[in-house]
PDB file of C-alpha atoms in Angstrom:
ATOM      1  CA  UNK G   5     -62.083  90.561  28.110  1.00  0.00           C
ATOM      2  CA  UNK G   6     -58.770  88.806  27.650  1.00  0.00           C
ATOM      3  CA  UNK G   7     -55.801  88.991  29.994  1.00  0.00           C
ATOM      4  CA  UNK G   8     -53.743  90.807  27.333  1.00  0.00           C
ATOM      5  CA  UNK G   9     -56.470  93.337  26.588  1.00  0.00           C
ATOM      6  CA  UNK G  10     -57.011  94.045  30.284  1.00  0.00           C
ATOM      7  CA  UNK G  11     -53.286  94.574  30.891  1.00  0.00           C
ATOM      8  CA  UNK G  12     -53.181  97.068  28.002  1.00  0.00           C
ATOM      9  CA  UNK G  13     -55.874  99.254  29.598  1.00  0.00           C
ATOM     10  CA  UNK G  14     -54.994 102.376  31.561  1.00  0.00           C
ATOM     11  CA  UNK G  15     -55.149 101.750  35.317  1.00  0.00           C
ATOM     12  CA  UNK G  16     -58.292 103.882  35.662  1.00  0.00           C
ATOM     13  CA  UNK G  17     -60.058 101.741  33.039  1.00  0.00           C
ATOM     14  CA  UNK G  18     -58.853  98.559  34.742  1.00  0.00           C
ATOM     15  CA  UNK G  19     -60.355  99.746  38.033  1.00  0.00           C
ATOM     16  CA  UNK G  20     -63.653 100.611  36.339  1.00  0.00           C
ATOM     17  CA  UNK G  21     -63.799  97.210  34.667  1.00  0.00           C
ATOM     18  CA  UNK G  22     -63.058  95.425  37.945  1.00  0.00           C
ATOM     19  CA  UNK G  23     -65.789  97.388  39.726  1.00  0.00           C
ATOM     20  CA  UNK G  24     -68.344  96.319  37.111  1.00  0.00           C
ATOM     21  CA  UNK G  25     -67.253  92.805  36.182  1.00  0.00           C
ATOM     22  CA  UNK G  26     -64.773  91.540  38.769  1.00  0.00           C
ATOM     23  CA  UNK G  27     -65.599  89.203  41.644  1.00  0.00           C
ATOM     24  CA  UNK G  28     -63.988  90.336  44.888  1.00  0.00           C
ATOM     25  CA  UNK G  29     -62.450  87.261  46.504  1.00  0.00           C
ATOM     26  CA  UNK G  30     -60.414  88.485  49.464  1.00  0.00           C
ATOM     27  CA  UNK G  31     -58.602  91.340  51.093  1.00  0.00           C
ATOM     28  CA  UNK G  32     -55.366  91.253  53.042  1.00  0.00           C
ATOM     29  CA  UNK G  33     -52.821  93.611  54.517  1.00  0.00           C
ATOM     30  CA  UNK G  34     -49.127  93.591  53.755  1.00  0.00           C
ATOM     31  CA  UNK G  35     -46.925  96.111  55.544  1.00  0.00           C
ATOM     32  CA  UNK G  36     -48.629  99.489  55.033  1.00  0.00           C
ATOM     33  CA  UNK G  37     -50.739  98.304  52.087  1.00  0.00           C
ATOM     34  CA  UNK G  38     -54.249  96.900  51.670  1.00  0.00           C
ATOM     35  CA  UNK G  39     -54.542  94.407  48.801  1.00  0.00           C
ATOM     36  CA  UNK G  40     -57.886  93.386  47.327  1.00  0.00           C
ATOM     37  CA  UNK G  41     -58.048  90.311  45.105  1.00  0.00           C
ATOM     38  CA  UNK G  42     -60.494  90.010  42.207  1.00  0.00           C
ATOM     39  CA  UNK G  43     -61.237  87.128  39.836  1.00  0.00           C
ATOM     40  CA  UNK G  44     -62.105  88.148  36.333  1.00  0.00           C
ATOM     41  CA  UNK G  45     -62.630  85.987  33.234  1.00  0.00           C
ATOM     42  CA  UNK G  46     -59.828  83.481  33.755  1.00  0.00           C
ATOM     43  CA  UNK G  47     -57.283  85.706  35.485  1.00  0.00           C
ATOM     44  CA  UNK G  48     -56.802  87.641  38.702  1.00  0.00           C
ATOM     45  CA  UNK G  49     -56.225  91.276  39.579  1.00  0.00           C
ATOM     46  CA  UNK G  50     -54.874  92.604  42.847  1.00  0.00           C
ATOM     47  CA  UNK G  51     -55.515  96.246  43.723  1.00  0.00           C
ATOM     48  CA  UNK G  52     -52.857  97.835  45.933  1.00  0.00           C
ATOM     49  CA  UNK G  53     -53.672 100.828  48.132  1.00  0.00           C
ATOM     50  CA  UNK G  54     -51.887 102.481  51.021  1.00  0.00           C
ATOM     51  CA  UNK G  55     -53.653 101.677  54.278  1.00  0.00           C
ATOM     52  CA  UNK G  56     -56.261 104.345  55.005  1.00  0.00           C
ATOM     53  CA  UNK G  57     -55.985 105.827  51.498  1.00  0.00           C
ATOM     54  CA  UNK G  58     -58.517 105.586  48.677  1.00  0.00           C
ATOM     55  CA  UNK G  59     -56.328 106.117  45.568  1.00  0.00           C
ATOM     56  CA  UNK G  60     -55.064 102.997  43.839  1.00  0.00           C
ATOM     57  CA  UNK G  61     -51.283 102.709  43.770  1.00  0.00           C
ATOM     58  CA  UNK G  62     -51.252  99.964  41.145  1.00  0.00           C
ATOM     59  CA  UNK G  63     -53.076  96.895  39.882  1.00  0.00           C
ATOM     60  CA  UNK G  64     -51.155  93.643  39.670  1.00  0.00           C
ATOM     61  CA  UNK G  65     -52.627  91.272  37.061  1.00  0.00           C
ATOM     62  CA  UNK G  66     -51.723  87.578  36.945  1.00  0.00           C
ATOM     63  CA  UNK G  67     -52.941  84.251  35.601  1.00  0.00           C
ATOM     64  CA  UNK G  68     -51.061  81.697  37.657  1.00  0.00           C
ATOM     65  CA  UNK G  69     -52.738  80.243  40.716  1.00  0.00           C
ATOM     66  CA  UNK G  70     -49.392  80.487  42.527  1.00  0.00           C
ATOM     67  CA  UNK G  71     -50.215  84.175  42.995  1.00  0.00           C
ATOM     68  CA  UNK G  72     -53.064  83.097  45.270  1.00  0.00           C
ATOM     69  CA  UNK G  73     -50.839  81.479  47.913  1.00  0.00           C
ATOM     70  CA  UNK G  74     -50.799  84.569  50.167  1.00  0.00           C
ATOM     71  CA  UNK G  75     -54.591  84.456  50.277  1.00  0.00           C
ATOM     72  CA  UNK G  76     -54.965  80.785  51.194  1.00  0.00           C
ATOM     73  CA  UNK G  77     -54.460  81.455  54.912  1.00  0.00           C
ATOM     74  CA  UNK G  78     -57.547  83.690  54.776  1.00  0.00           C
ATOM     75  CA  UNK G  79     -59.782  80.819  53.666  1.00  0.00           C
ATOM     76  CA  UNK G  80     -61.654  79.256  56.558  1.00  0.00           C
ATOM     77  CA  UNK G  81     -63.579  76.077  55.926  1.00  0.00           C
ATOM     78  CA  UNK G  82     -66.428  75.010  58.207  1.00  0.00           C
ATOM     79  CA  UNK G  83     -65.260  72.670  60.965  1.00  0.00           C
ATOM     80  CA  UNK G  84     -67.711  69.944  59.891  1.00  0.00           C
ATOM     81  CA  UNK G  85     -65.972  69.354  56.541  1.00  0.00           C
TER      82      UNK G  85
END
C-alpha cells in the first residue's frame, strides 16, 4: 500500500491495516498520551491514545525519518558494541 492510499483510508481501516501488516517498533508516553510507532511499506504510522484508554484518538502518518527522533532515546544498544 502506498503512503497516499493509506492516508486516504478511514482511521478504522488504517488501524486494521496496521494490525495486519504493520511492524510495531516502539511505544512512548507524551503527557497523557501513549504513542505506538509502526513501520509499514516505506512510511511510518503513530497511533495516539489517551493513557489507560483503548480507543484511538488519531493516527499520524509520516515518511521522513526526522519524525523518529523522539523514539531514538528508547533504543538501547548492547554495551559490547
